[in-house]
Amino acid sequence: MTQIPRQLSIVLVEDDPGDATLIQYTFKYDHQESELVWVESLAALADALEQASRPPDVILLDLSLPDTSGIQTVLTCKQTVGAIPIVVLTGYDDAEFSLQVLEAGAQDYLIKGKIDADSLNRAIRYAMSRAKLEQRLVLSEERMAAAINGGKLGVWDWLFDSQTFIYSDRWLETLGYHRDDADLPSDANAWFMRVHSEDRERIELAIERHVQGENAHYECEFRMQHRSGHWVWVLESGHIVSRDASGKPLRMVGVQQDISARKAMEAELTRLAMHDELTGQLNRRSFMDLAERELARVKRKPGYVTCMVMFDLDRFKSVNDRYGHGAGDAVLKRFADTVSAELRKMDVFGRLGGEEFAVMLPDTDVSGAQVAAEKLRRAVEAMAVRVPSFGEPLKVTTSIGVAVLKSSDTLPDSALARADSALYEAKNSGRNQVCINV
């Protein structure tokens, strides 16, 4: 997990003085020793970058500015700031628009009106982590291009009539073989059987399209089984170099490269995009995506019941105030681990923000959800969080609200709002209890 440096340099691009003041106040709450420079346009941002002694750590970017607006704001800003991570500040709470913002080059986004110190810290930390991974990914792709241009790839030569497959030593090394190994596969079919079963159809289709002339060359990413048994991701490309008089392919040559490291980085970027960095659980965006799918299932299947459970750690602010944010983070991680350990594989668990979490219980009625919620409440009550430099372990409790995801709901937000209402009933009734909103 990327730690936020003690002293950060942030540039806020915001033309609304009221919004700018709110962001400055929120940022300074946890970063009194850090610097936040406020500018009101992209032109002013360019000037600030020229005058800065070092590049800022993060750009906080409003989308509606005097000299640009919308997605174009992100595209233009990206050209100006290069690899500096961007967190967009927007009033649009729309999943499709948010995806466009990320595709345009931003690392994360925050919804105006819902920004607090915790969400701002999390967005800054996530943006810095993602930017580092993206830089590593770019470097990896540049190295791959250099390897292709320099001929440092495994080379293969496929003779169709005899199904003979000729390969270079580097090609063999990718899969853990040497030319004198007794168990070396002997022909093209034997090598093809080492391709992951889920990828074979895709390879066959890519080759067929090239053979039929639909594509100028063949290219495919797939998994092959290493001699030791694990799977290796490879990028393979090639083209037919000879055909007979009827157009039947006779020979195809190509290259292959191990791209396992790049795939691992892509998987990590995907994980970061879907999960809360501190707790490792689903973030709000991913949780709501799955909740929308579950709502569609509820609407399709009469009698099918799913419940939403909302959690809020009782008096969590006092933990941060008394012991510091490090202790607060330790409590949140332990809480998430404790809840996750009690859930079924089919249940969906996510952090919605701050100390607020939610669980979706598919195919579970109200009585079943109440039993599950009470079980979770007891598990949290029983946990003790040990924090370095503190003697006694910290004890916390949680208030819980439960509601049904109804077929009449337009969005899962409605069920979460009902669960949230029940949660506050639990808090107002003394905390550390479960309340139901039918």
Short mmCIF file of C-alpha atoms in Angstrom, two decimals:
data_model
loop_
_atom_site.label_atom_id
_atom_site.label_comp_id
_atom_site.label_asym_id
_atom_site.label_seq_id
_atom_site.Cartn_x
_atom_site.Cartn_y
_atom_site.Cartn_z
CA MET A 1 0.00 0.00 0.00
CA THR A 2 1.35 3.43 -0.97
CA GLN A 3 1.85 5.63 2.07
CA ILE A 4 1.02 9.33 1.71
CA PRO A 5 4.21 11.36 2.33
CA ARG A 6 4.17 13.62 5.38
CA GLN A 7 4.63 16.65 3.13
CA LEU A 8 2.58 16.64 -0.06
CA SER A 9 2.51 19.12 -2.90
CA ILE A 10 -0.98 19.43 -4.38
CA VAL A 11 -2.34 21.71 -7.09
CA LEU A 12 -6.09 22.38 -6.98
CA VAL A 13 -7.63 23.55 -10.28
CA GLU A 14 -11.03 25.01 -9.32
CA ASP A 15 -12.74 28.22 -10.44
CA ASP A 16 -15.41 28.24 -7.73
CA PRO A 17 -14.02 29.99 -4.60
CA GLY A 18 -16.51 28.25 -2.33
CA ASP A 19 -15.59 24.75 -3.56
CA ALA A 20 -11.89 25.66 -3.46
CA THR A 21 -12.11 26.83 0.15
CA LEU A 22 -13.90 23.62 1.15
CA ILE A 23 -11.26 21.42 -0.51
CA GLN A 24 -8.45 23.46 1.06
CA TYR A 25 -10.00 23.12 4.50
CA THR A 26 -10.61 19.37 4.05
CA PHE A 27 -7.06 18.79 2.82
CA LYS A 28 -5.40 20.81 5.59
CA TYR A 29 -7.32 18.80 8.22
CA ASP A 30 -4.80 15.94 7.87
CA HIS A 31 -1.96 17.69 6.00
CA GLN A 32 -1.05 20.83 7.90
CA GLU A 33 2.60 20.57 6.80
CA SER A 34 1.72 20.03 3.14
CA GLU A 35 1.32 22.58 0.36
CA LEU A 36 -1.84 23.13 -1.67
CA VAL A 37 -1.65 25.63 -4.52
CA TRP A 38 -4.99 26.88 -5.89
CA VAL A 39 -5.36 27.97 -9.53
CA GLU A 40 -8.56 28.74 -11.42
CA SER A 41 -7.85 27.51 -14.97
CA LEU A 42 -5.73 25.10 -17.01
CA ALA A 43 -3.73 28.05 -18.32
CA ALA A 44 -2.94 29.02 -14.74
CA LEU A 45 -2.04 25.39 -14.01
CA ALA A 46 0.54 25.43 -16.82
CA ASP A 47 2.06 28.61 -15.37
CA ALA A 48 2.15 27.12 -11.86
CA LEU A 49 3.94 24.00 -13.12
CA GLU A 50 6.57 26.13 -14.86
CA GLN A 51 7.24 28.10 -11.69
CA ALA A 52 7.25 25.10 -9.33
CA SER A 53 10.58 23.86 -7.96
CA ARG A 54 9.37 20.27 -8.35
CA PRO A 55 6.34 18.57 -9.93
CA PRO A 56 3.32 18.32 -7.60
CA ASP A 57 2.34 14.90 -6.24
CA VAL A 58 -1.30 15.10 -7.38
CA ILE A 59 -3.56 17.41 -9.40
CA LEU A 60 -7.10 17.93 -8.03
CA LEU A 61 -9.08 18.89 -11.14
CA ASP A 62 -12.54 20.44 -11.46
CA LEU A 63 -14.15 19.62 -14.82
CA SER A 64 -15.88 22.96 -15.42
CA LEU A 65 -13.28 25.70 -15.88
CA PRO A 66 -13.21 29.05 -17.69
CA ASP A 67 -11.03 27.67 -20.51
CA THR A 68 -12.42 24.13 -20.84
CA SER A 69 -15.15 21.77 -19.63
CA GLY A 70 -16.17 18.12 -19.45
CA ILE A 71 -13.99 15.24 -20.57
CA GLN A 72 -11.90 17.64 -22.66
CA THR A 73 -10.69 19.13 -19.37
CA VAL A 74 -9.07 15.81 -18.44
CA LEU A 75 -7.59 15.27 -21.91
CA THR A 76 -6.07 18.76 -22.00
CA CYS A 77 -4.83 18.53 -18.41
CA LYS A 78 -3.19 15.17 -19.15
CA GLN A 79 -1.26 16.74 -22.02
CA THR A 80 -0.09 19.47 -19.67
CA VAL A 81 0.87 17.44 -16.60
CA GLY A 82 2.13 14.22 -18.20
CA ALA A 83 2.60 11.46 -15.63
CA ILE A 84 1.41 13.49 -12.59
CA PRO A 85 -1.66 11.70 -11.17
CA ILE A 86 -5.04 13.42 -11.56
CA VAL A 87 -8.04 13.21 -9.23
CA VAL A 88 -11.15 14.67 -10.87
CA LEU A 89 -13.71 16.63 -8.81
CA THR A 90 -17.14 16.33 -10.39
CA GLY A 91 -20.77 16.87 -9.54
CA TYR A 92 -21.86 13.99 -11.81
CA ASP A 93 -22.51 10.82 -9.80
CA ASP A 94 -22.82 8.65 -12.91
CA ALA A 95 -20.96 5.35 -13.48
CA GLU A 96 -20.69 5.76 -17.27
CA PHE A 97 -19.38 9.31 -17.01
CA SER A 98 -16.91 8.25 -14.30
CA LEU A 99 -15.57 5.53 -16.59
CA GLN A 100 -15.04 8.12 -19.34
CA VAL A 101 -13.11 10.27 -16.89
CA LEU A 102 -10.77 7.38 -16.04
CA GLU A 103 -10.36 6.41 -19.70
CA ALA A 104 -9.40 10.03 -20.49
CA GLY A 105 -6.39 9.72 -18.17
CA ALA A 106 -7.50 10.47 -14.59
CA GLN A 107 -6.45 8.09 -11.83
CA ASP A 108 -9.55 8.60 -9.65
CA TYR A 109 -12.52 10.88 -9.10
CA LEU A 110 -14.52 12.32 -6.22
CA ILE A 111 -18.14 13.46 -6.17
CA LYS A 112 -18.58 17.04 -5.00
CA GLY A 113 -20.77 17.29 -1.94
CA LYS A 114 -19.53 13.90 -0.70
CA ILE A 115 -15.88 14.79 -0.10
CA ASP A 116 -14.48 14.46 3.41
CA ALA A 117 -10.94 14.12 4.75
CA ASP A 118 -11.05 10.33 4.60
CA SER A 119 -12.27 10.09 1.00
CA LEU A 120 -9.81 12.79 -0.13
CA ASN A 121 -6.89 10.98 1.52
CA ARG A 122 -7.96 7.69 -0.02
CA ALA A 123 -8.28 9.21 -3.50
CA ILE A 124 -4.84 10.85 -3.28
CA ARG A 125 -3.23 7.62 -2.07
CA TYR A 126 -4.98 5.56 -4.74
CA ALA A 127 -4.08 8.03 -7.52
CA MET A 128 -0.41 7.94 -6.56
CA SER A 129 -0.42 4.11 -6.42
CA ARG A 130 -2.16 3.75 -9.76
CA ALA A 131 0.12 6.30 -11.44
CA LYS A 132 3.19 4.35 -10.31
CA LEU A 133 1.74 1.11 -11.67
CA GLU A 134 0.80 2.77 -14.95
CA GLN A 135 4.33 4.12 -15.31
CA ARG A 136 5.71 0.63 -14.71
CA LEU A 137 3.27 -0.74 -17.29
CA VAL A 138 4.38 1.86 -19.87
CA LEU A 139 8.01 0.98 -19.22
CA SER A 140 7.17 -2.71 -19.62
CA GLU A 141 5.45 -2.08 -22.96
CA GLU A 142 8.39 0.04 -24.15
CA ARG A 143 10.75 -2.77 -23.25
CA MET A 144 8.56 -5.23 -25.12
CA ALA A 145 8.65 -3.03 -28.24
CA ALA A 146 12.44 -2.75 -27.95
CA ALA A 147 12.69 -6.53 -27.66
CA ILE A 148 10.57 -7.01 -30.79
CA ASN A 149 12.64 -4.48 -32.75
CA GLY A 150 15.87 -6.02 -31.54
CA GLY A 151 14.82 -9.57 -32.36
CA LYS A 152 15.08 -10.74 -28.74
CA LEU A 153 11.97 -12.89 -28.89
CA GLY A 154 11.37 -16.59 -29.14
CA VAL A 155 10.98 -17.49 -32.81
CA TRP A 156 8.82 -20.29 -34.21
CA ASP A 157 8.31 -21.81 -37.66
CA TRP A 158 5.22 -23.91 -38.43
CA LEU A 159 5.13 -26.27 -41.45
CA PHE A 160 1.44 -27.04 -42.04
CA ASP A 161 1.66 -30.24 -44.14
CA SER A 162 3.87 -32.16 -41.71
CA GLN A 163 2.69 -30.26 -38.60
CA THR A 164 6.37 -29.76 -37.83
CA PHE A 165 7.02 -27.00 -35.32
CA ILE A 166 10.50 -25.50 -35.25
CA TYR A 167 11.46 -23.19 -32.38
CA SER A 168 14.38 -21.17 -31.08
CA ASP A 169 16.15 -21.81 -27.78
CA ARG A 170 14.65 -18.63 -26.34
CA TRP A 171 11.15 -19.86 -27.23
CA LEU A 172 11.82 -23.10 -25.34
CA GLU A 173 13.24 -21.29 -22.32
CA THR A 174 9.97 -19.37 -21.89
CA LEU A 175 8.28 -22.69 -21.14
CA GLY A 176 11.14 -24.20 -19.12
CA TYR A 177 12.47 -26.56 -21.81
CA HIS A 178 15.87 -27.22 -23.33
CA ARG A 179 16.44 -28.71 -26.74
CA ASP A 180 17.83 -31.99 -25.40
CA ASP A 181 14.97 -32.69 -22.93
CA ALA A 182 13.48 -36.16 -23.39
CA ASP A 183 9.90 -34.91 -22.77
CA LEU A 184 10.11 -32.13 -25.36
CA PRO A 185 6.80 -32.05 -27.33
CA SER A 186 7.47 -33.22 -30.87
CA ASP A 187 4.96 -31.43 -33.13
CA ALA A 188 2.57 -28.51 -33.42
CA ASN A 189 -0.42 -30.47 -32.06
CA ALA A 190 1.53 -31.48 -28.94
CA TRP A 191 2.45 -27.86 -28.27
CA PHE A 192 -1.12 -26.75 -28.91
CA MET A 193 -2.33 -29.10 -26.18
CA ARG A 194 -0.21 -27.10 -23.70
CA VAL A 195 -2.38 -24.05 -24.35
CA HIS A 196 -4.92 -23.33 -21.61
CA SER A 197 -8.29 -24.87 -22.52
CA GLU A 198 -10.04 -21.50 -22.09
CA ASP A 199 -7.72 -19.89 -24.67
CA ARG A 200 -7.65 -22.50 -27.45
CA GLU A 201 -10.78 -21.37 -29.26
CA ARG A 202 -9.50 -17.80 -29.32
CA ILE A 203 -6.18 -18.90 -30.89
CA GLU A 204 -7.94 -21.04 -33.48
CA LEU A 205 -10.17 -18.11 -34.46
CA ALA A 206 -7.23 -15.69 -34.72
CA ILE A 207 -5.26 -18.11 -36.91
CA GLU A 208 -8.30 -18.87 -39.09
CA ARG A 209 -8.96 -15.18 -39.71
CA HIS A 210 -5.37 -14.72 -40.84
CA VAL A 211 -5.48 -17.83 -43.02
CA GLN A 212 -8.67 -16.56 -44.69
CA GLY A 213 -7.09 -13.17 -45.30
CA GLU A 214 -9.34 -11.24 -42.91
CA ASN A 215 -6.31 -10.06 -40.90
CA ALA A 216 -2.89 -9.14 -42.29
CA HIS A 217 -1.18 -11.08 -39.51
CA TYR A 218 -1.97 -13.40 -36.63
CA GLU A 219 -1.68 -12.10 -33.06
CA CYS A 220 -2.98 -13.49 -29.79
CA GLU A 221 -2.35 -13.38 -26.05
CA PHE A 222 -2.86 -16.67 -24.25
CA ARG A 223 -1.60 -19.00 -21.51
CA MET A 224 0.70 -21.95 -22.03
CA GLN A 225 1.66 -24.52 -19.44
CA HIS A 226 5.23 -24.28 -18.23
CA ARG A 227 7.20 -27.49 -17.86
CA SER A 228 6.92 -27.09 -14.06
CA GLY A 229 3.13 -26.95 -14.30
CA HIS A 230 2.27 -23.24 -13.82
CA TRP A 231 0.77 -21.05 -16.54
CA VAL A 232 2.77 -18.52 -18.53
CA TRP A 233 1.11 -15.65 -20.37
CA VAL A 234 2.58 -15.16 -23.85
CA LEU A 235 2.03 -12.71 -26.69
CA GLU A 236 2.34 -14.45 -30.03
CA SER A 237 2.29 -12.93 -33.50
CA GLY A 238 3.07 -14.31 -36.93
CA HIS A 239 2.13 -14.44 -40.59
CA ILE A 240 1.91 -16.94 -43.44
CA VAL A 241 5.00 -16.74 -45.63
CA SER A 242 4.06 -19.32 -48.29
CA ARG A 243 0.98 -20.90 -49.87
CA ASP A 244 0.46 -23.46 -52.61
CA ALA A 245 -1.14 -22.68 -55.98
CA SER A 246 -4.65 -23.05 -54.52
CA GLY A 247 -3.92 -20.63 -51.68
CA LYS A 248 -3.56 -23.30 -49.00
CA PRO A 249 -1.08 -22.18 -46.34
CA LEU A 250 2.20 -24.10 -46.27
CA ARG A 251 4.33 -22.23 -43.77
CA MET A 252 3.81 -19.68 -41.00
CA VAL A 253 6.51 -17.97 -38.95
CA GLY A 254 6.24 -15.80 -35.88
CA VAL A 255 7.57 -14.67 -32.53
CA GLN A 256 6.48 -15.21 -28.95
CA GLN A 257 7.19 -13.28 -25.75
CA ASP A 258 6.56 -13.97 -22.10
CA ILE A 259 4.17 -11.22 -20.91
CA SER A 260 3.38 -12.70 -17.48
CA ALA A 261 4.83 -9.67 -15.64
CA ARG A 262 2.72 -7.26 -17.70
CA LYS A 263 -0.41 -9.35 -17.10
CA ALA A 264 0.31 -9.33 -13.37
CA MET A 265 0.57 -5.52 -13.42
CA GLU A 266 -2.67 -5.26 -15.41
CA ALA A 267 -4.35 -7.52 -12.86
CA GLU A 268 -3.04 -5.30 -10.06
CA LEU A 269 -4.40 -2.18 -11.79
CA THR A 270 -7.77 -3.93 -12.14
CA ARG A 271 -7.66 -4.88 -8.47
CA LEU A 272 -6.88 -1.31 -7.46
CA ALA A 273 -9.74 -0.02 -9.61
CA MET A 274 -12.19 -2.42 -7.95
CA HIS A 275 -11.02 -2.57 -4.34
CA ASP A 276 -10.49 -0.26 -1.40
CA GLU A 277 -6.75 -0.02 -0.91
CA LEU A 278 -6.75 0.01 2.89
CA THR A 279 -9.07 -2.94 3.59
CA GLY A 280 -8.77 -4.92 0.35
CA GLN A 281 -12.58 -5.10 0.08
CA LEU A 282 -14.68 -3.93 -2.86
CA ASN A 283 -14.91 -0.16 -3.23
CA ARG A 284 -18.23 1.65 -3.56
CA ARG A 285 -18.12 1.63 -7.37
CA SER A 286 -17.62 -2.14 -7.60
CA PHE A 287 -20.11 -2.92 -4.84
CA MET A 288 -22.82 -0.88 -6.57
CA ASP A 289 -22.12 -2.57 -9.93
CA LEU A 290 -22.75 -5.99 -8.35
CA ALA A 291 -25.78 -4.64 -6.48
CA GLU A 292 -27.31 -3.47 -9.77
CA ARG A 293 -26.87 -6.96 -11.21
CA GLU A 294 -28.47 -8.48 -8.12
CA LEU A 295 -31.41 -6.07 -8.40
CA ALA A 296 -31.94 -7.23 -11.99
CA ARG A 297 -32.00 -10.83 -10.71
CA VAL A 298 -34.57 -9.89 -8.05
CA LYS A 299 -36.79 -8.33 -10.74
CA ARG A 300 -36.49 -11.44 -12.98
CA LYS A 301 -37.21 -14.07 -10.34
CA PRO A 302 -40.49 -13.76 -8.37
CA GLY A 303 -40.03 -14.87 -4.76
CA TYR A 304 -36.25 -14.42 -4.86
CA VAL A 305 -35.11 -12.31 -1.88
CA THR A 306 -31.84 -10.47 -1.28
CA CYS A 307 -31.04 -8.29 1.71
CA MET A 308 -28.72 -5.33 2.20
CA VAL A 309 -26.80 -4.87 5.45
CA MET A 310 -25.21 -1.53 6.39
CA PHE A 311 -22.50 -1.20 9.06
CA ASP A 312 -21.05 1.80 10.83
CA LEU A 313 -18.36 1.56 13.50
CA ASP A 314 -19.58 3.12 16.72
CA ARG A 315 -17.71 6.22 17.90
CA PHE A 316 -14.97 5.63 15.33
CA LYS A 317 -14.06 9.32 15.23
CA SER A 318 -12.96 9.11 18.85
CA VAL A 319 -10.52 6.32 17.91
CA ASN A 320 -8.87 8.58 15.32
CA ASP A 321 -8.89 11.59 17.64
CA ARG A 322 -7.45 9.73 20.63
CA TYR A 323 -5.04 7.25 19.04
CA GLY A 324 -4.34 8.71 15.60
CA HIS A 325 -5.22 7.72 12.04
CA GLY A 326 -2.73 4.82 12.08
CA ALA A 327 -4.74 3.17 14.83
CA GLY A 328 -7.95 4.01 12.97
CA ASP A 329 -6.65 2.31 9.85
CA ALA A 330 -5.69 -0.76 11.90
CA VAL A 331 -9.23 -0.94 13.30
CA LEU A 332 -10.78 -0.65 9.83
CA LYS A 333 -8.54 -3.41 8.44
CA ARG A 334 -9.27 -5.72 11.36
CA PHE A 335 -13.00 -4.98 11.13
CA ALA A 336 -13.01 -5.79 7.39
CA ASP A 337 -11.06 -9.02 7.96
CA THR A 338 -13.40 -10.06 10.78
CA VAL A 339 -16.56 -9.47 8.75
CA SER A 340 -15.13 -11.09 5.62
CA ALA A 341 -14.22 -14.24 7.56
CA GLU A 342 -17.85 -14.67 8.68
CA LEU A 343 -19.44 -14.35 5.22
CA ARG A 344 -20.43 -16.97 2.66
CA LYS A 345 -18.68 -17.12 -0.70
CA MET A 346 -21.82 -15.78 -2.38
CA ASP A 347 -22.06 -12.70 -0.13
CA VAL A 348 -20.73 -9.35 -1.37
CA PHE A 349 -18.81 -7.08 1.01
CA GLY A 350 -17.65 -3.52 0.32
CA ARG A 351 -16.40 -0.34 1.93
CA LEU A 352 -18.68 2.52 0.91
CA GLY A 353 -16.63 5.26 2.58
CA GLY A 354 -15.01 6.15 5.90
CA GLU A 355 -16.16 3.69 8.54
CA GLU A 356 -19.28 2.78 6.51
CA PHE A 357 -19.45 -0.74 5.06
CA ALA A 358 -22.17 -2.81 3.38
CA VAL A 359 -22.86 -6.49 2.80
CA MET A 360 -25.24 -7.87 0.18
CA LEU A 361 -26.78 -11.22 1.13
CA PRO A 362 -28.11 -12.91 -2.03
CA ASP A 363 -30.96 -15.41 -1.75
CA THR A 364 -31.50 -14.48 1.92
CA ASP A 365 -34.79 -13.41 3.52
CA VAL A 366 -35.17 -10.93 6.38
CA SER A 367 -34.99 -13.53 9.15
CA GLY A 368 -31.86 -15.04 7.63
CA ALA A 369 -30.33 -11.60 7.20
CA GLN A 370 -31.09 -10.74 10.82
CA VAL A 371 -29.35 -13.92 12.00
CA ALA A 372 -26.34 -13.17 9.78
CA ALA A 373 -26.19 -9.53 10.94
CA GLU A 374 -26.35 -10.52 14.60
CA LYS A 375 -23.54 -13.03 14.01
CA LEU A 376 -21.44 -10.28 12.46
CA ARG A 377 -22.22 -7.87 15.30
CA ARG A 378 -21.04 -10.40 17.88
CA ALA A 379 -17.86 -11.13 15.90
CA VAL A 380 -16.98 -7.42 15.80
CA GLU A 381 -17.77 -6.99 19.48
CA ALA A 382 -15.44 -9.88 20.32
CA MET A 383 -12.45 -8.64 18.30
CA ALA A 384 -9.52 -6.82 19.90
CA VAL A 385 -7.18 -4.68 17.79
CA ARG A 386 -3.59 -4.45 18.93
CA VAL A 387 -1.86 -1.26 17.86
CA PRO A 388 1.92 -0.82 18.17
CA SER A 389 2.94 1.55 20.99
CA PHE A 390 -0.42 1.16 22.76
CA GLY A 391 -0.73 -1.13 25.76
CA GLU A 392 -4.32 -2.29 25.87
CA PRO A 393 -5.93 -3.61 22.66
CA LEU A 394 -8.68 -1.42 21.19
CA LYS A 395 -12.26 -2.61 21.39
CA VAL A 396 -15.00 -1.41 19.04
CA THR A 397 -18.64 -2.18 18.31
CA THR A 398 -20.83 -1.72 15.25
CA SER A 399 -24.39 -0.62 14.60
CA ILE A 400 -26.14 -2.50 11.81
CA GLY A 401 -29.15 -1.82 9.60
CA VAL A 402 -30.89 -4.43 7.42
CA ALA A 403 -33.30 -3.91 4.50
CA VAL A 404 -34.70 -5.95 1.62
CA LEU A 405 -33.67 -5.26 -1.98
CA LYS A 406 -37.14 -4.89 -3.50
CA SER A 407 -38.20 -5.58 -7.08
CA SER A 408 -39.89 -2.16 -7.01
CA ASP A 409 -36.55 -0.43 -6.41
CA THR A 410 -35.25 1.52 -9.39
CA LEU A 411 -31.68 1.39 -8.08
CA PRO A 412 -30.00 -0.52 -5.23
CA ASP A 413 -29.39 2.88 -3.60
CA SER A 414 -33.01 2.73 -2.40
CA ALA A 415 -32.39 -0.46 -0.43
CA LEU A 416 -29.13 0.94 0.96
CA ALA A 417 -30.99 4.09 2.05
CA ARG A 418 -33.52 1.94 3.94
CA ALA A 419 -30.71 -0.06 5.52
CA ASP A 420 -28.97 3.20 6.42
CA SER A 421 -32.14 4.43 8.07
CA ALA A 422 -32.28 1.22 10.13
CA LEU A 423 -28.59 1.68 10.98
CA TYR A 424 -29.24 5.12 12.45
CA GLU A 425 -32.17 3.71 14.38
CA ALA A 426 -29.68 1.23 15.88
CA LYS A 427 -27.31 4.10 16.75
CA ASN A 428 -30.07 6.20 18.29
CA SER A 429 -31.24 3.19 20.32
CA GLY A 430 -27.90 2.79 22.07
CA ARG A 431 -25.54 1.43 19.36
CA ASN A 432 -24.05 -2.08 19.09
CA GLN A 433 -27.29 -3.63 17.83
CA VAL A 434 -29.16 -4.70 14.69
CA CYS A 435 -32.28 -2.95 13.42
CA ILE A 436 -34.52 -3.99 10.51
CA ASN A 437 -36.26 -1.74 8.00
CA VAL A 438 -38.85 -3.92 6.23
#
